[in-house]
Amino acid sequence: MQICTYTIAFALITTLVNAQSYVTPALRRSPSCAMLDAGKIHCFGGLAGAGTTGRLDAILYTLDTTKVQSDYATHWEELTDSINSEIFTTYPRTRASVAVTSDKKNMIITGGTFGVISGTPVRNLVYNIDTNSWRALPNFDDGVNGNDRQIYVEATSWVPDQSKVYVFGGTQVKPAYRWYYDNVLNRNLTNVIYAKDDASSKIGYYRMTTLDIAAHAATPWQVPTQQNPPVFSYYMQASVYHPSSKKIFYIGGLVNNATTEEIAATRNVSMSEITTFDTATGAWGTQNFTGELIPSPRKSHTVTLLPSGQDILMYGGTQNDDSYGVADFCYTANLHTFVWTSCNTITLPNNNPPTRTEHAAVLDESKKVVYILFGYQELRSLANTFNTVLAINVTDPKRVNFIDTSRKLFTAAEEPTSAADNKKDNSQTANPSNDDSITVGAAVGGSLGGLLLIGIAAFLVWRKKLTDKKKKLAKQRQEEEAEQLSVDWDAIEGGFTESCPIPINEKDQQYLKPFDPSVLTENKQQPLVMKSESAESTMASLPVPDAVANEVLVPDGGALSELMTKPDVLSRQ
C-alpha cells in the first residue's frame, strides 16, 4: 500500500510542478529586459499603466521561449523566490540601462529613476540566473562631482574581450551642484542645468566609463584612456558593440552643450553620422552611414546586434516624449558597409500598429528572432491595448518580417513563418479569451486524467505485488513449519527507516559656486583622472582636443543644425 501511496503522491507532485502558473503583466514602458540562458527572457521594473496614472513596478517576470511558443503576452511567470530581491523591490525603477554577459548568466542593471523616495537605493545591481540571486554593485565615484549620482538613460554595452560594461552618456536627477568638473580635460562645465528643469543635469557619464562586475574587483569603476573625447553631452542613445571592429556604435538620442563656449539647446542626433568608440585604442570618432532612406532622428528606440555579427536592427522610437512614435519604425544596417536598409513596410496581423516607444528588445540567437517587449504604441498618455510581445524573424537582415505570435511558433530547426503568410489562418481564429479558457481547461483536464491513469496503474501493480507476496509468505510458512526456524521479524522491520535611506541633504552654500580645481592642491586631494607624461601609466593623459577634432564630433544635423526640431526636455518621473 505504501508503494501505491508514494506513487500517487509522486505523480501528484509532478503534475503540480509541471502545471505552470502564468500571468499577464500590466502594460508598461521603459522596463529592463534581457535574454538570459536557456531561452528565458527576464524583465523587471518600468512604469506600468498609462500617462500620469502609471506606477513603478517591482516584479521580476520571466518568459520561457522554449516552453511557450504562442500567446506570449499571457504566458509570463513571476519570480518571487530570488535571493536578495529586496535590493530592487524596495526601490522599483524605470529608464534603467541593461547589459548582459557573454554567457547569458548575468543581467546588469545600471541607474534609473526611482520617483519620490526616502532613503538611498542601490544604484547598480546584477541578477545571476544560475543562483537566482541579486547582488548590489558599487556606486560610481565621480571624484568631486560625487559618489552617489542618480544617472539614467545612459547607454551600456558589454565588451566580452574585457569582461566589462562600457557606460556613456545619460542625465542626472537632483544634482548636488550646478557645475560639473571634467576630470579628463581638467575643466569646469557651467552650463549643465536644463533651462526648463532646474532639478536635472545634462551630465551623466560625461566620459567613457567602465564597470567590472567581479565580486572582488579592486577598482570596479574606471575611466579609460580616450582620445578626442566629445565636447557635448549625450543621452537616450542606443548602443551596440561590434565584435569585429571592437567598436561601440552610439545611435540616435539627444545631444546638449554643457560648456560655456557655445550655447546650443537640446537637439536630436543625426542618423547619418554615428558616434563611435574604439574599445581597443580608446579613440572616439564618427562613422558616416548612407542608404536610400536615412532614418529620422529618434530617442527611446532599441538597437540589436543580429546573429550575423555584422548587422543591426533598429526599432521604434519617438522624437518627443509626448508625441507619436516615428513612422519609419524599422531599419537594419550593416556595420561593414554602413548602409541603412528600411524595413518599414512589414506589417502585423490584423494591421495592428507596429510602432513602439520606450520598449525593450532582446535577441534569441538560436531561433534568429528579435523580441520587442512592452513599450507604448502611440501616445504615452493613452491606455493602448496591444500585444506586449512582438517577434521579428531576422534570419535574413535584408528581409526581416513579423512572426505571428498568436499561433505556435517554429522550433529551432524549422523555418520561421511570417505574419503575412498567416493572415488567412488568423481570420479563422477564435476569440483569444475563449482560447485561453479552453487551453487552461484542457491543461487541467489532461493533468487530472493523467493522474487518474497513473493511480489506476499504480493500484494494479500494487495488487499484483500483494498477491505475489501472499503466495511467497504461504510458501515460506510451510518451509518454516518444516524446518522450525526462528526469525525475529520485529528486529528486521525495526531496522528499516524512512527519509521522508537617508533623504538628500539640502543644497549647501557651495551649490551655486563653480568648482575650483585649486582646492585639490590645497586639500592634497587628487582628481579622479591624473595627467602624466606617460599615457601607459595613467588612466587618461589627454591633450585638449583641437578645433578640428571637436568639429568632427559635432553630429551632422545634430547639435548645430537648424533643421532639427527641439524635443521637450525630459520630465522627472
XYZ file of C-alpha atoms in Angstrom:
573
model
C 0.000 0.000 0.000
C 2.917 2.302 0.751
C 4.220 1.891 -2.796
C 0.836 2.891 -4.163
C 0.658 5.909 -1.878
C 4.165 7.049 -2.792
C 3.477 6.577 -6.486
C 0.286 8.611 -6.381
C 1.942 11.323 -4.275
C 4.875 11.485 -6.678
C 2.513 11.727 -9.630
C 0.544 14.484 -7.926
C 3.666 16.484 -7.082
C 4.991 16.076 -10.620
C 1.690 17.253 -12.041
C 1.594 20.294 -9.782
C 5.192 21.193 -10.582
C 4.612 20.923 -14.313
C 1.413 22.954 -14.154
C 2.699 26.491 -14.779
C 1.063 29.492 -13.185
C 1.044 32.101 -15.934
C 0.328 35.798 -15.556
C -0.220 38.723 -17.892
C 1.982 41.657 -16.841
C 0.443 45.109 -16.961
C 1.259 47.336 -19.915
C 4.424 49.259 -19.182
C 7.144 51.407 -20.650
C 10.903 51.571 -20.068
C 11.293 48.118 -18.473
C 14.642 46.375 -18.000
C 14.721 43.178 -20.089
C 17.357 40.637 -21.112
C 17.552 37.288 -22.873
C 19.352 35.021 -20.439
C 20.461 31.398 -20.608
C 18.156 28.599 -21.801
C 15.918 30.883 -23.823
C 14.471 32.733 -20.841
C 13.569 36.399 -21.141
C 13.710 38.314 -17.861
C 12.012 41.687 -17.382
C 11.551 43.861 -14.338
C 10.713 47.416 -13.462
C 9.333 50.057 -15.734
C 6.374 52.371 -15.429
C 3.187 50.305 -15.525
C -0.007 51.943 -16.741
C -0.599 54.947 -18.968
C 0.172 58.633 -18.637
C 0.049 60.151 -15.159
C -1.652 57.043 -13.752
C 1.489 54.957 -14.180
C 3.192 53.311 -11.225
C 6.703 51.959 -10.800
C 6.660 48.173 -10.894
C 8.862 45.946 -8.722
C 8.048 42.480 -10.089
C 10.568 40.261 -11.876
C 8.940 38.382 -14.752
C 10.292 35.599 -16.933
C 9.133 34.233 -20.277
C 10.448 30.794 -21.206
C 10.542 30.808 -25.011
C 11.487 27.117 -25.085
C 8.174 26.133 -23.475
C 5.881 28.949 -24.564
C 5.675 29.416 -28.307
C 2.400 31.266 -28.712
C 0.374 33.968 -26.953
C 3.487 35.297 -25.268
C 1.709 38.245 -23.679
C -0.312 35.971 -21.366
C 2.355 33.391 -20.541
C 4.794 35.179 -18.261
C 5.748 33.840 -14.842
C 6.518 35.803 -11.686
C 9.805 35.031 -9.973
C 9.093 35.540 -6.292
C 11.876 33.483 -4.733
C 15.012 35.280 -5.941
C 17.663 35.832 -3.278
C 18.318 39.404 -2.065
C 15.326 40.594 -4.080
C 14.778 43.411 -1.596
C 17.568 45.419 -3.209
C 15.356 46.013 -6.229
C 11.827 45.566 -4.855
C 12.360 48.215 -2.171
C 13.146 50.845 -4.784
C 11.458 49.995 -8.095
C 12.866 51.887 -11.052
C 12.298 52.830 -14.659
C 14.527 54.009 -17.513
C 17.440 51.938 -16.267
C 20.054 50.517 -18.649
C 20.732 46.813 -19.192
C 23.759 44.786 -20.259
C 24.157 41.004 -20.437
C 27.350 38.985 -20.010
C 28.506 36.765 -22.882
C 27.463 33.550 -21.136
C 23.969 34.993 -20.646
C 24.156 34.266 -16.929
C 24.088 37.849 -15.643
C 21.703 40.747 -16.223
C 23.425 44.003 -15.233
C 21.236 46.980 -14.322
C 22.665 50.485 -14.052
C 20.912 53.650 -12.971
C 17.274 54.517 -13.477
C 14.798 56.846 -11.818
C 13.008 55.947 -8.603
C 10.323 58.572 -8.201
C 9.817 60.194 -4.798
C 11.747 58.153 -2.236
C 13.272 58.418 1.208
C 16.493 56.570 1.696
C 19.338 55.553 -0.556
C 18.554 52.961 -3.227
C 21.074 50.620 -4.790
C 22.069 52.428 -7.985
C 23.552 49.432 -9.797
C 22.861 45.730 -9.429
C 23.260 42.366 -11.150
C 20.985 39.317 -11.326
C 22.500 35.849 -11.819
C 20.228 33.231 -13.367
C 22.151 30.216 -12.008
C 21.963 31.276 -8.368
C 18.661 33.142 -8.811
C 20.144 35.944 -6.759
C 20.707 39.710 -6.866
C 23.888 41.499 -5.895
C 24.495 45.198 -5.355
C 27.282 46.775 -7.402
C 29.387 49.716 -6.176
C 28.401 53.297 -6.926
C 30.386 55.260 -9.481
C 32.802 57.519 -7.608
C 32.998 60.625 -9.802
C 35.513 62.469 -7.653
C 34.487 65.986 -6.659
C 31.218 65.538 -8.561
C 30.010 62.978 -6.032
C 29.808 59.227 -5.492
C 26.028 58.859 -5.333
C 24.847 60.469 -8.557
C 21.432 59.320 -9.802
C 22.036 58.842 -13.531
C 19.602 57.362 -16.015
C 19.021 56.909 -19.799
C 22.735 56.241 -20.258
C 23.979 53.752 -22.886
C 25.606 50.495 -21.763
C 27.368 47.742 -23.722
C 29.013 44.527 -22.586
C 32.510 44.139 -24.073
C 33.412 40.434 -23.865
C 37.123 40.910 -24.625
C 37.488 42.820 -21.374
C 34.560 41.367 -19.397
C 33.394 44.879 -18.587
C 30.379 47.091 -19.108
C 31.102 50.270 -21.049
C 28.905 53.143 -19.877
C 28.458 56.515 -21.553
C 26.075 59.461 -21.508
C 22.863 59.888 -19.600
C 21.422 62.633 -17.465
C 21.328 63.193 -13.704
C 18.397 63.761 -11.377
C 18.799 66.138 -8.426
C 22.450 67.110 -8.980
C 24.341 68.320 -5.924
C 25.953 71.184 -7.859
C 25.182 73.476 -10.758
C 28.549 72.713 -12.308
C 30.421 69.592 -13.379
C 34.176 69.095 -13.260
C 35.590 67.264 -16.297
C 38.292 65.048 -14.792
C 39.704 64.103 -18.195
C 40.343 67.600 -19.551
C 40.507 69.208 -16.094
C 37.984 71.977 -16.697
C 34.702 73.236 -15.312
C 31.405 72.856 -17.156
C 28.970 75.521 -16.007
C 26.085 75.144 -18.470
C 24.908 71.817 -17.090
C 21.407 72.541 -15.741
C 18.399 72.325 -18.044
C 16.708 75.653 -18.657
C 13.225 74.161 -18.185
C 14.116 71.765 -15.377
C 16.492 73.108 -12.756
C 16.415 69.814 -10.858
C 18.161 67.871 -13.632
C 21.655 67.998 -15.094
C 22.705 67.389 -18.690
C 25.688 65.403 -17.452
C 25.593 61.677 -16.795
C 28.697 59.657 -17.596
C 30.402 62.525 -19.413
C 33.429 60.409 -20.336
C 33.581 56.757 -21.310
C 33.476 54.744 -18.106
C 33.850 51.007 -17.491
C 32.377 48.740 -14.819
C 33.892 45.429 -13.708
C 31.145 43.337 -12.075
C 33.519 40.810 -10.481
C 32.642 40.414 -6.816
C 36.086 41.403 -5.547
C 37.243 43.794 -8.260
C 39.847 46.174 -6.815
C 38.703 49.119 -8.951
C 35.278 48.257 -10.374
C 34.760 51.698 -11.960
C 37.409 53.185 -14.236
C 37.730 55.985 -16.777
C 39.942 54.510 -19.514
C 42.384 56.456 -21.625
C 40.482 58.057 -24.505
C 41.420 60.209 -27.455
C 39.419 63.147 -28.853
C 36.524 62.845 -26.399
C 33.263 64.583 -27.379
C 32.715 68.094 -26.070
C 28.943 67.697 -25.970
C 26.857 65.623 -23.577
C 24.708 62.783 -24.932
C 21.781 60.846 -23.547
C 18.965 58.489 -24.577
C 21.216 56.871 -27.169
C 21.111 53.194 -28.111
C 24.498 51.492 -28.184
C 25.718 48.276 -29.766
C 29.125 46.599 -29.549
C 30.578 45.318 -32.842
C 32.977 42.428 -32.061
C 34.789 42.514 -35.426
C 35.893 46.139 -35.175
C 35.836 46.255 -31.357
C 33.880 49.489 -31.643
C 30.761 50.659 -29.865
C 28.261 52.489 -32.071
C 26.059 55.135 -30.417
C 22.891 55.585 -32.442
C 20.242 58.268 -32.085
C 19.392 60.052 -28.869
C 19.843 63.667 -27.842
C 22.828 65.989 -27.515
C 23.484 69.081 -25.396
C 26.198 71.666 -24.988
C 27.211 71.786 -21.349
C 30.112 74.193 -21.876
C 30.091 77.984 -21.962
C 31.978 78.280 -25.256
C 28.856 77.981 -27.340
C 25.189 77.993 -26.400
C 23.249 75.191 -28.069
C 19.893 73.816 -26.986
C 18.889 70.160 -26.813
C 18.965 68.593 -30.262
C 18.359 65.232 -31.901
C 21.441 63.350 -33.024
C 21.868 62.752 -36.746
C 21.333 59.230 -38.060
C 23.783 59.671 -40.923
C 26.816 60.401 -38.755
C 27.205 57.949 -35.893
C 29.493 58.437 -32.893
C 31.866 55.519 -32.272
C 34.304 54.459 -29.564
C 37.147 52.020 -30.215
C 37.498 49.851 -27.114
C 40.950 48.662 -28.235
C 42.560 52.076 -28.824
C 40.329 54.375 -26.773
C 39.700 56.597 -29.801
C 36.440 58.470 -30.307
C 35.290 59.032 -33.872
C 32.356 59.237 -36.233
C 31.145 56.946 -38.976
C 29.068 58.117 -41.931
C 26.073 55.940 -42.800
C 24.310 56.015 -46.161
C 21.259 54.386 -47.722
C 18.288 55.031 -49.971
C 16.393 56.168 -46.883
C 18.137 57.648 -43.835
C 16.224 57.089 -40.576
C 14.574 60.079 -38.991
C 16.108 61.214 -35.662
C 14.761 59.411 -32.604
C 15.111 58.511 -28.961
C 13.593 55.780 -26.761
C 14.398 53.261 -29.512
C 16.358 49.992 -29.472
C 19.323 48.689 -31.465
C 20.131 44.960 -31.504
C 23.155 43.155 -32.939
C 21.879 40.306 -35.131
C 23.278 36.731 -35.279
C 25.458 37.571 -38.294
C 27.570 39.746 -36.013
C 27.686 42.342 -38.796
C 24.111 43.649 -38.900
C 21.891 45.558 -36.505
C 18.140 46.023 -36.167
C 16.921 49.452 -35.061
C 13.315 49.516 -33.915
C 10.823 52.158 -32.824
C 11.397 55.413 -31.003
C 9.997 58.926 -30.991
C 11.238 62.478 -31.480
C 9.380 63.940 -28.496
C 8.264 62.284 -25.282
C 4.638 63.257 -25.727
C 4.359 62.739 -29.476
C 3.556 59.728 -31.607
C 6.270 57.229 -32.437
C 8.287 57.691 -35.602
C 6.561 56.435 -38.744
C 9.775 54.872 -40.067
C 9.989 52.424 -37.184
C 12.199 49.672 -38.614
C 15.699 49.660 -40.140
C 18.613 47.313 -40.474
C 22.194 48.394 -41.079
C 25.409 46.618 -41.913
C 28.393 47.573 -39.759
C 30.809 46.751 -42.558
C 29.201 48.685 -45.415
C 27.479 51.257 -43.134
C 24.296 51.237 -45.213
C 20.810 51.664 -43.774
C 18.052 49.409 -45.179
C 14.420 50.250 -44.481
C 12.024 47.564 -43.228
C 9.133 49.932 -42.593
C 6.751 48.007 -44.840
C 6.480 44.944 -42.594
C 3.023 44.560 -41.071
C 1.466 42.856 -38.086
C -1.569 40.537 -38.310
C -4.865 42.427 -38.492
C -2.855 45.524 -39.407
C -2.205 46.462 -35.778
C 0.150 49.446 -35.434
C 3.721 48.116 -35.194
C 5.337 51.238 -33.747
C 6.769 51.056 -30.228
C 8.482 53.563 -27.956
C 10.254 53.051 -24.616
C 10.237 49.309 -25.279
C 12.909 46.650 -24.841
C 14.433 44.346 -27.463
C 16.214 41.017 -26.944
C 17.698 38.507 -29.380
C 17.188 34.744 -29.442
C 20.250 33.661 -31.423
C 19.158 30.036 -31.812
C 15.846 30.957 -33.428
C 17.126 34.120 -35.106
C 14.275 36.094 -33.588
C 14.258 39.551 -32.011
C 11.541 40.053 -29.398
C 10.098 43.548 -28.959
C 8.805 43.830 -25.398
C 6.299 46.257 -23.885
C 6.599 49.988 -24.592
C 3.767 52.216 -25.761
C 2.180 52.209 -29.160
C 1.003 55.734 -29.872
C 0.944 58.395 -27.158
C 2.254 57.537 -23.717
C -0.818 59.274 -22.283
C -3.150 56.754 -23.928
C -4.070 53.384 -22.471
C -3.240 51.337 -25.546
C -4.344 47.746 -25.934
C -1.786 45.860 -27.953
C 0.428 42.800 -27.957
C 3.168 43.350 -25.407
C 5.460 40.887 -27.187
C 6.291 41.107 -30.891
C 8.571 38.624 -32.662
C 10.660 39.535 -35.709
C 12.330 36.949 -37.911
C 15.857 38.239 -38.615
C 17.212 35.222 -40.482
C 17.857 37.484 -43.478
C 18.736 41.000 -42.238
C 17.616 42.492 -45.544
C 14.200 40.813 -45.392
C 13.024 40.819 -41.810
C 9.371 40.100 -41.066
C 6.975 39.685 -38.179
C 6.088 36.256 -36.835
C 2.502 35.639 -35.781
C 2.765 35.113 -32.015
C -0.905 34.141 -31.685
C -0.004 30.743 -33.125
C 2.588 28.176 -32.108
C 5.963 29.304 -33.370
C 8.574 27.267 -35.168
C 11.216 25.184 -33.462
C 14.903 25.924 -33.863
C 15.135 23.565 -36.843
C 12.101 24.952 -38.653
C 11.888 27.882 -40.998
C 10.236 30.975 -39.458
C 6.796 31.857 -40.789
C 5.981 35.478 -41.450
C 2.849 37.163 -40.174
C 1.792 37.922 -43.733
C 1.702 34.210 -44.583
C -0.599 33.568 -41.638
C -3.183 36.302 -42.223
C -5.668 33.891 -43.768
C -5.387 31.493 -40.851
C -5.741 34.369 -38.393
C -9.115 35.353 -39.817
C -10.478 31.992 -38.685
C -9.002 32.154 -35.187
C -11.485 32.020 -32.322
C -11.810 34.578 -29.548
C -8.442 34.684 -27.717
C -10.097 34.778 -24.314
C -12.102 31.647 -25.141
C -8.941 30.002 -26.423
C -7.242 30.769 -23.112
C -10.145 29.220 -21.185
C -10.102 26.143 -23.398
C -6.342 25.874 -23.045
C -6.492 26.133 -19.265
C -9.400 23.653 -19.107
C -7.604 21.223 -21.349
C -4.468 21.529 -19.262
C -6.342 20.889 -16.020
C -8.385 18.049 -17.515
C -5.307 16.488 -19.026
C -3.460 16.724 -15.737
C -6.321 15.099 -13.778
C -6.782 12.418 -16.412
C -3.092 11.638 -16.366
C -3.135 11.488 -12.586
C -6.101 9.072 -12.638
C -4.385 6.756 -15.113
C -1.212 6.779 -13.040
C -3.246 5.963 -9.925
C -5.016 3.039 -11.604
C -1.745 1.674 -12.932
C -0.138 2.009 -9.514
C -3.088 0.190 -7.895
C -2.843 -2.717 -10.327
C 0.891 -3.007 -9.771
C 0.398 -2.885 -6.013
C -2.348 -5.542 -6.175
C -0.174 -7.869 -8.231
C 2.739 -7.446 -5.846
C 0.436 -8.085 -2.868
C -0.793 -11.337 -4.425
C 2.766 -12.444 -5.153
C 3.765 -11.582 -1.616
C 0.916 -13.643 -0.133
C 1.942 -16.652 -2.202
C 5.531 -16.204 -1.140
C 4.577 -15.916 2.555
C 2.395 -19.027 2.377
C 5.253 -20.993 0.875
C 7.618 -19.570 3.483
C 5.302 -20.653 6.352
C 5.293 -24.166 5.028
C 9.080 -24.174 4.974
C 9.253 -22.645 8.489
C 6.916 -25.283 9.898
C 9.062 -27.958 8.338
C 12.406 -26.597 9.465
C 11.289 -24.936 12.769
C 13.391 -21.809 12.030
C 13.161 -18.774 14.357
C 13.121 -15.349 12.626
C 12.985 -12.077 14.573
C 10.715 -10.047 12.233
C 10.465 -7.225 14.736
C 14.217 -6.785 14.630
C 14.249 -6.824 10.830
C 11.380 -4.346 10.474
C 12.862 -2.187 13.209
C 15.975 -1.760 11.128
C 14.035 -0.077 8.279
C 13.877 3.712 8.345
C 12.225 6.266 6.033
C 13.568 9.594 4.940
C 10.707 11.190 4.019
C 17.645 55.612 3.215
C 18.803 58.746 4.024
C 16.980 61.765 2.294
C 19.080 64.033 0.068
C 20.543 66.910 2.082
C 19.602 70.468 1.355
C 21.993 72.076 -1.098
C 24.754 73.827 0.798
C 26.229 77.219 0.138
C 28.595 75.752 -2.450
C 25.680 74.759 -4.711
C 25.871 77.852 -6.904
C 29.638 78.167 -6.760
C 31.661 76.613 -9.633
C 34.211 74.069 -8.564
C 37.680 75.490 -8.001
C 40.362 72.988 -9.115
C 42.899 74.666 -6.801
C 41.251 73.017 -3.808
C 42.717 69.742 -4.979
C 46.179 71.084 -4.218
C 45.184 72.930 -1.063
C 43.456 69.895 0.407
C 46.024 67.480 -1.023
C 43.288 65.717 -2.942
C 43.835 64.062 -6.269
C 41.464 64.247 -9.233
C 39.858 61.019 -10.345
C 41.917 61.009 -13.553
C 45.503 62.235 -13.365
C 47.674 63.660 -16.096
C 51.122 62.283 -16.693
C 53.817 62.361 -19.331
C 53.311 58.644 -19.897
C 49.998 57.607 -21.409
C 50.644 53.985 -20.472
C 50.833 54.646 -16.762
C 47.784 56.855 -16.477
C 44.066 56.464 -16.767
C 43.574 59.402 -19.118
C 46.542 61.528 -20.158
C 44.917 63.532 -22.903
C 45.542 66.816 -24.720
C 42.673 69.212 -25.129
C 41.092 68.312 -28.499
C 41.813 70.872 -31.190
C 39.107 72.594 -33.161
C 39.295 70.052 -35.952
C 38.786 67.120 -33.606
C 35.880 68.818 -31.909
C 34.326 69.678 -35.236
C 34.450 66.051 -36.295
C 32.385 65.026 -33.299
C 29.625 67.573 -33.875
C 26.897 65.423 -35.467
C 25.734 66.424 -38.931
C 22.211 67.701 -38.476
C 22.624 67.414 -34.741
C 23.639 69.931 -32.147
C 24.240 72.820 -34.548
C 21.555 72.076 -37.103
C 18.641 74.432 -37.571
C 16.697 71.752 -39.412
C 16.007 69.682 -36.317
C 13.065 70.296 -34.039
C 13.839 70.766 -30.392
C 12.382 67.935 -28.296
C 10.780 68.518 -24.969
C 13.131 68.413 -22.027
C 12.913 65.167 -20.078
C 10.318 65.325 -17.363
C 11.076 63.855 -13.984
C 9.491 60.539 -13.213
